[in-house]
Tab-separated table of C-alpha atoms and ligand atoms in Angstrom:
chain	number	residue	atom	x	y	z
K	1	UNK	CA	100.609	39.370	42.902
K	2	UNK	CA	97.620	37.212	40.863
K	3	UNK	CA	98.063	36.734	36.797
K	4	UNK	CA	95.453	35.361	34.707
K	5	UNK	CA	96.895	34.782	31.749
K	6	UNK	CA	94.902	34.182	28.148
K	7	UNK	CA	96.400	33.032	25.171
K	8	UNK	CA	93.830	35.004	22.529
K	9	UNK	CA	93.643	35.427	18.701
K	10	UNK	CA	93.670	39.553	19.586
K	11	UNK	CA	92.726	42.180	22.549
K	12	UNK	CA	91.827	45.068	21.482
K	13	UNK	CA	90.884	47.831	24.231
K	14	UNK	CA	90.228	51.439	24.691
K	15	UNK	CA	90.494	54.239	27.104
K	16	UNK	CA	87.178	55.477	28.052
K	17	UNK	CA	87.567	57.600	31.767
K	18	UNK	CA	90.339	58.192	33.985
K	19	UNK	CA	89.786	57.357	37.826
K	20	UNK	CA	91.447	59.525	40.344
K	21	UNK	CA	94.175	57.093	40.542
K	22	UNK	CA	94.860	57.235	36.470
K	23	UNK	CA	98.786	56.742	35.387
K	24	UNK	CA	99.145	59.165	32.255
K	25	UNK	CA	98.359	58.252	29.217
K	26	UNK	CA	97.783	60.012	26.028
K	27	UNK	CA	96.754	57.272	23.796
K	28	UNK	CA	93.327	55.806	23.077
K	29	UNK	CA	94.099	51.987	23.266
K	30	UNK	CA	95.648	49.384	21.069
K	31	UNK	CA	94.486	46.006	19.152
K	32	UNK	CA	97.173	43.402	19.698
K	33	UNK	CA	97.035	40.298	17.663
K	34	UNK	CA	98.200	36.303	18.166
K	35	UNK	CA	98.831	37.267	21.861
K	36	UNK	CA	99.402	36.629	25.630
K	37	UNK	CA	97.629	38.519	27.811
K	38	UNK	CA	98.206	38.862	30.953
K	39	UNK	CA	95.750	40.264	33.284
K	40	UNK	CA	97.718	41.609	36.458
K	41	UNK	CA	96.902	42.176	40.185
K	42	UNK	CA	99.552	43.576	41.817
K	43	UNK	CA	99.196	42.703	45.774
K	44	UNK	CA	100.322	44.267	49.184
K	45	UNK	CA	104.100	42.705	50.012
K	46	UNK	CA	105.488	42.955	46.318
K	47	UNK	CA	108.265	44.104	44.764
K	48	UNK	CA	110.610	44.102	41.864
K	49	UNK	CA	111.344	40.569	42.786
K	50	UNK	CA	108.434	39.244	42.499
K	51	UNK	CA	107.667	41.490	39.091
K	52	UNK	CA	110.946	39.929	37.854
K	53	UNK	CA	109.453	36.528	38.689
K	54	UNK	CA	106.166	37.608	37.399
K	55	UNK	CA	107.883	38.217	33.988
K	56	UNK	CA	109.413	34.655	33.844
K	57	UNK	CA	106.565	33.421	34.246
K	58	UNK	CA	104.488	34.902	31.364
K	59	UNK	CA	107.831	34.602	29.325
K	60	UNK	CA	107.746	30.709	29.766
K	61	UNK	CA	104.085	30.279	29.214
K	62	UNK	CA	104.033	33.065	25.945
K	63	UNK	CA	106.676	30.261	24.610
K	64	UNK	CA	104.976	26.740	25.784
K	65	UNK	CA	101.998	28.274	23.825
K	66	UNK	CA	103.473	29.964	20.797
K	67	UNK	CA	102.300	33.388	21.446
K	68	UNK	CA	104.316	36.052	19.542
K	69	UNK	CA	103.125	39.436	21.968
K	70	UNK	CA	102.460	39.895	25.312
K	71	UNK	CA	99.596	42.327	26.722
K	72	UNK	CA	100.573	43.118	30.512
K	73	UNK	CA	96.856	44.197	31.656
K	74	UNK	CA	96.103	45.686	35.114
K	75	UNK	CA	93.451	44.338	36.512
K	76	UNK	CA	92.679	44.752	40.394
K	77	UNK	CA	89.711	42.307	39.896
K	78	UNK	CA	91.940	39.804	40.884
K	79	UNK	CA	92.598	40.072	44.594
K	80	UNK	CA	91.236	41.407	47.595
K	81	UNK	CA	94.656	42.454	48.719
K	82	UNK	CA	95.535	44.997	46.375
K	83	UNK	CA	99.223	47.432	46.896
K	84	UNK	CA	98.592	50.915	46.439
K	85	UNK	CA	98.305	52.229	43.392
K	86	UNK	CA	102.089	53.582	43.144
K	87	UNK	CA	103.328	50.146	43.780
K	88	UNK	CA	101.216	48.672	41.122
K	89	UNK	CA	102.330	50.966	37.739
K	90	UNK	CA	106.278	51.099	39.034
K	91	UNK	CA	105.947	46.792	39.472
K	92	UNK	CA	103.870	46.669	36.203
K	93	UNK	CA	106.319	48.914	34.735
K	94	UNK	CA	109.084	46.572	36.088
K	95	UNK	CA	106.747	43.558	34.303
K	96	UNK	CA	107.299	44.920	31.016
K	97	UNK	CA	110.891	46.030	30.885
K	98	UNK	CA	112.251	42.646	31.958
K	99	UNK	CA	110.526	40.370	29.390
K	100	UNK	CA	112.676	39.518	26.920
K	101	UNK	CA	111.994	37.829	23.404
K	102	UNK	CA	108.756	38.881	23.086
K	103	UNK	CA	107.051	42.309	21.256
K	104	UNK	CA	105.549	43.465	24.546
K	105	UNK	CA	102.608	45.802	25.326
K	106	UNK	CA	101.572	47.835	28.498
K	107	UNK	CA	97.733	48.905	29.238
K	108	UNK	CA	97.688	51.881	31.037
K	109	UNK	CA	97.003	51.827	34.987
K	110	UNK	CA	93.747	53.198	36.446
K	111	UNK	CA	91.933	54.058	33.322
K	112	UNK	CA	87.650	52.434	32.596
K	113	UNK	CA	88.544	50.564	30.027
K	114	UNK	CA	86.542	48.948	26.973
K	115	UNK	CA	88.006	45.117	25.627
K	116	UNK	CA	87.479	42.888	23.699
K	117	UNK	CA	89.329	39.591	23.792
K	118	UNK	CA	88.989	36.582	21.869
K	119	UNK	CA	90.327	33.695	23.921
K	120	UNK	CA	91.637	30.427	22.122
K	121	UNK	CA	90.190	27.647	23.853
K	122	UNK	CA	92.891	24.923	23.946
K	123	UNK	CA	93.598	23.790	26.960
K	124	UNK	CA	96.656	26.259	27.877
K	125	UNK	CA	94.661	29.236	26.765
K	126	UNK	CA	93.548	29.893	30.366
K	127	UNK	CA	96.057	29.952	33.141
K	128	UNK	CA	96.348	31.850	36.610
K	129	UNK	CA	99.057	32.037	38.624
K	130	UNK	CA	100.023	33.470	42.246
K	131	UNK	CA	103.253	34.884	42.599
K	132	UNK	CA	105.167	35.274	45.874
K	133	UNK	CA	108.119	37.150	47.401
K	134	UNK	CA	110.805	34.994	49.657
K	135	UNK	CA	109.447	37.110	52.824
K	136	UNK	CA	105.471	35.911	51.777
K	137	UNK	CA	106.460	32.418	51.306
K	138	UNK	CA	108.070	32.519	54.916
K	139	UNK	CA	104.653	34.167	56.281
K	140	UNK	CA	102.986	30.926	54.499
K	141	UNK	CA	105.148	28.556	56.195
K	142	UNK	CA	104.924	30.067	59.805
K	143	UNK	CA	100.933	29.835	59.549
B	1	UNK	CA	82.076	32.688	46.128
B	2	UNK	CA	83.070	35.142	43.559
B	3	UNK	CA	81.602	36.813	40.484
B	4	UNK	CA	82.824	38.886	38.057
B	5	UNK	CA	80.389	40.961	36.105
B	6	UNK	CA	80.819	42.264	32.941
B	7	UNK	CA	78.209	44.609	31.278
B	8	UNK	CA	79.127	43.793	27.901
B	9	UNK	CA	77.961	44.127	24.062
B	10	UNK	CA	78.077	40.707	23.331
B	11	UNK	CA	79.652	37.054	25.122
B	12	UNK	CA	80.121	33.978	22.183
B	13	UNK	CA	81.814	30.704	23.543
B	14	UNK	CA	82.202	27.651	21.702
B	15	UNK	CA	83.033	24.934	23.582
B	16	UNK	CA	86.094	22.732	22.233
B	17	UNK	CA	87.450	19.309	24.673
B	18	UNK	CA	85.370	18.546	27.621
B	19	UNK	CA	87.421	18.138	31.050
B	20	UNK	CA	87.203	14.974	33.395
B	21	UNK	CA	84.322	16.867	35.364
B	22	UNK	CA	82.272	18.014	32.331
B	23	UNK	CA	78.483	18.524	32.924
B	24	UNK	CA	76.668	16.605	30.325
B	25	UNK	CA	76.539	19.673	27.197
B	26	UNK	CA	75.248	18.629	23.642
B	27	UNK	CA	75.663	22.471	22.167
B	28	UNK	CA	78.636	24.015	20.129
B	29	UNK	CA	77.623	27.216	22.421
B	30	UNK	CA	76.174	30.253	21.511
B	31	UNK	CA	76.704	34.119	21.307
B	32	UNK	CA	74.311	36.844	22.900
B	33	UNK	CA	74.170	40.326	23.424
B	34	UNK	CA	73.516	43.132	25.484
B	35	UNK	CA	74.548	40.805	28.514
B	36	UNK	CA	75.602	40.746	32.016
B	37	UNK	CA	78.421	37.897	32.029
B	38	UNK	CA	78.734	36.792	35.340
B	39	UNK	CA	81.869	34.470	35.783
B	40	UNK	CA	81.442	32.265	38.555
B	41	UNK	CA	83.281	30.581	40.807
B	42	UNK	CA	81.880	28.410	43.641
B	43	UNK	CA	84.267	27.679	47.033
B	44	UNK	CA	84.114	25.529	49.069
B	45	UNK	CA	81.693	25.921	51.838
B	46	UNK	CA	78.942	27.627	49.534
B	47	UNK	CA	75.390	26.301	49.018
B	48	UNK	CA	72.047	27.292	48.231
B	49	UNK	CA	71.697	29.957	50.192
B	50	UNK	CA	75.008	31.942	48.924
B	51	UNK	CA	73.764	30.421	45.419
B	52	UNK	CA	70.531	32.628	45.488
B	53	UNK	CA	71.875	35.490	47.451
B	54	UNK	CA	73.980	35.365	44.311
B	55	UNK	CA	70.953	35.342	42.081
B	56	UNK	CA	70.112	38.767	43.728
B	57	UNK	CA	73.049	40.238	43.060
B	58	UNK	CA	73.432	39.554	39.584
B	59	UNK	CA	69.994	40.845	39.333
B	60	UNK	CA	70.470	44.292	40.981
B	61	UNK	CA	73.999	44.732	38.612
B	62	UNK	CA	72.090	43.871	35.773
B	63	UNK	CA	69.146	45.896	36.368
B	64	UNK	CA	71.987	49.015	37.466
B	65	UNK	CA	73.410	48.797	33.994
B	66	UNK	CA	70.449	48.038	32.005
B	67	UNK	CA	71.428	44.505	30.593
B	68	UNK	CA	68.971	42.785	29.252
B	69	UNK	CA	70.240	39.373	29.300
B	70	UNK	CA	72.385	37.858	31.582
B	71	UNK	CA	74.534	34.655	31.055
B	72	UNK	CA	76.411	32.449	33.934
B	73	UNK	CA	79.476	31.502	32.908
B	74	UNK	CA	81.903	29.388	35.152
B	75	UNK	CA	85.182	30.441	35.672
B	76	UNK	CA	87.312	28.874	38.057
B	77	UNK	CA	90.261	31.119	38.226
B	78	UNK	CA	88.657	33.420	40.529
B	79	UNK	CA	89.678	31.321	43.330
B	80	UNK	CA	92.182	29.075	44.771
B	81	UNK	CA	89.230	27.546	47.467
B	82	UNK	CA	86.890	25.997	45.179
B	83	UNK	CA	84.182	23.511	45.893
B	84	UNK	CA	84.122	19.917	44.144
B	85	UNK	CA	82.311	19.697	40.450
B	86	UNK	CA	79.485	18.392	41.775
B	87	UNK	CA	78.753	21.241	44.125
B	88	UNK	CA	79.311	23.809	41.588
B	89	UNK	CA	77.462	22.433	39.001
B	90	UNK	CA	74.379	22.124	41.699
B	91	UNK	CA	74.407	25.729	42.877
B	92	UNK	CA	75.493	27.194	39.434
B	93	UNK	CA	71.963	25.802	38.122
B	94	UNK	CA	70.537	27.175	41.139
B	95	UNK	CA	71.797	30.629	40.421
B	96	UNK	CA	70.196	30.141	36.441
B	97	UNK	CA	67.098	29.257	38.705
B	98	UNK	CA	66.819	31.842	40.826
B	99	UNK	CA	67.202	34.964	38.627
B	100	UNK	CA	63.794	36.488	37.986
B	101	UNK	CA	62.772	38.615	35.121
B	102	UNK	CA	65.824	38.287	32.499
B	103	UNK	CA	66.451	36.315	29.743
B	104	UNK	CA	69.011	33.618	31.448
B	105	UNK	CA	71.851	31.740	30.060
B	106	UNK	CA	74.326	29.436	31.241
B	107	UNK	CA	77.669	28.109	29.822
B	108	UNK	CA	78.829	24.435	30.756
B	109	UNK	CA	80.927	23.498	33.603
B	110	UNK	CA	83.946	21.649	32.845
B	111	UNK	CA	84.677	22.467	28.843
B	112	UNK	CA	87.928	24.191	27.378
B	113	UNK	CA	85.730	26.866	25.549
B	114	UNK	CA	87.033	29.800	23.538
B	115	UNK	CA	85.122	32.723	24.338
B	116	UNK	CA	84.919	36.333	22.655
B	117	UNK	CA	83.676	38.958	25.078
B	118	UNK	CA	82.911	42.973	24.414
B	119	UNK	CA	83.107	44.601	27.840
B	120	UNK	CA	81.621	48.037	27.363
B	121	UNK	CA	84.294	49.704	29.882
B	122	UNK	CA	81.854	52.284	31.298
B	123	UNK	CA	82.652	52.728	35.112
B	124	UNK	CA	79.971	50.002	36.032
B	125	UNK	CA	80.492	47.520	33.384
B	126	UNK	CA	83.115	45.590	35.761
B	127	UNK	CA	82.298	44.833	39.439
B	128	UNK	CA	83.610	41.684	41.046
B	129	UNK	CA	81.812	40.739	44.722
B	130	UNK	CA	82.098	37.983	46.536
B	131	UNK	CA	79.357	36.100	48.541
B	132	UNK	CA	79.232	34.480	52.015
B	133	UNK	CA	77.097	32.272	53.546
B	134	UNK	CA	76.094	32.454	57.175
B	135	UNK	CA	78.343	30.029	58.299
B	136	UNK	CA	81.215	31.584	56.543
B	137	UNK	CA	80.565	35.262	57.850
B	138	UNK	CA	80.484	33.821	61.453
B	139	UNK	CA	83.602	32.194	60.915
B	140	UNK	CA	85.157	35.643	59.956
B	141	UNK	CA	83.843	37.354	62.682
B	142	UNK	CA	85.285	34.826	65.322
B	143	UNK	CA	88.896	35.015	63.405
S	1	MG	MG1	85.043	49.841	21.598
S	2	MG	MG1	85.883	30.398	18.191
């Protein structure tokens, strides 16, 4: 799983068009202020354990930068090794439900969306993380 | 070389703090409207040939989406296989000077920057590309 974490004054998005793999979504979008945005790509081999580790990582950065809210924002462009859409939606929901101590928002998977973001620009306001499960780490170590 | 191409209503950035590898930069930032933003990570093994191929790719997408301007924006978070800072600056400048037929802007390498972007959200407004040189392709083929 790949994460790009941006500490933002705000993020605002609006759904424009569903793709073939869009999850059901009735809203049009929202604007969230003083937020850590977690752009997220779910990768092949990711599982619930990885999603929960991602939630811990996101919480830790949110605490460190003093963000009041978290937005989980699906972002396929962070990886060339994407999971199936079904698994992506499942694990994005797992991250959402695993985060504790913050107001959590989640943008829908599989929609073309317009968005506006304002990155604060301090040294911790843009961070990237790769989260791997135990199995993946073993595979890496055996290479 | 990794590219994330975003067709935006505007991008606006402001330098906040130089890192140790910052290129010299006297300005404070700028705002560009109706722009294709090319978030760019220069990777190990990239060379002038790759930078020129990236310029062609960026031009092609800019024409396709009808962008009037191009902003080259260094973005290390797109890769875990980054080149040296010196090579990155050199090749970002090569991309800048190789693009023809568009007003070209380039944000400075190695600075913490605040930025605001407004992604249009149409189906071609977010695209990613990986550009490899002939040598890298041969290496891939031999694997
Ligand atoms: Mg809008
Ligand atoms: Mg500002």
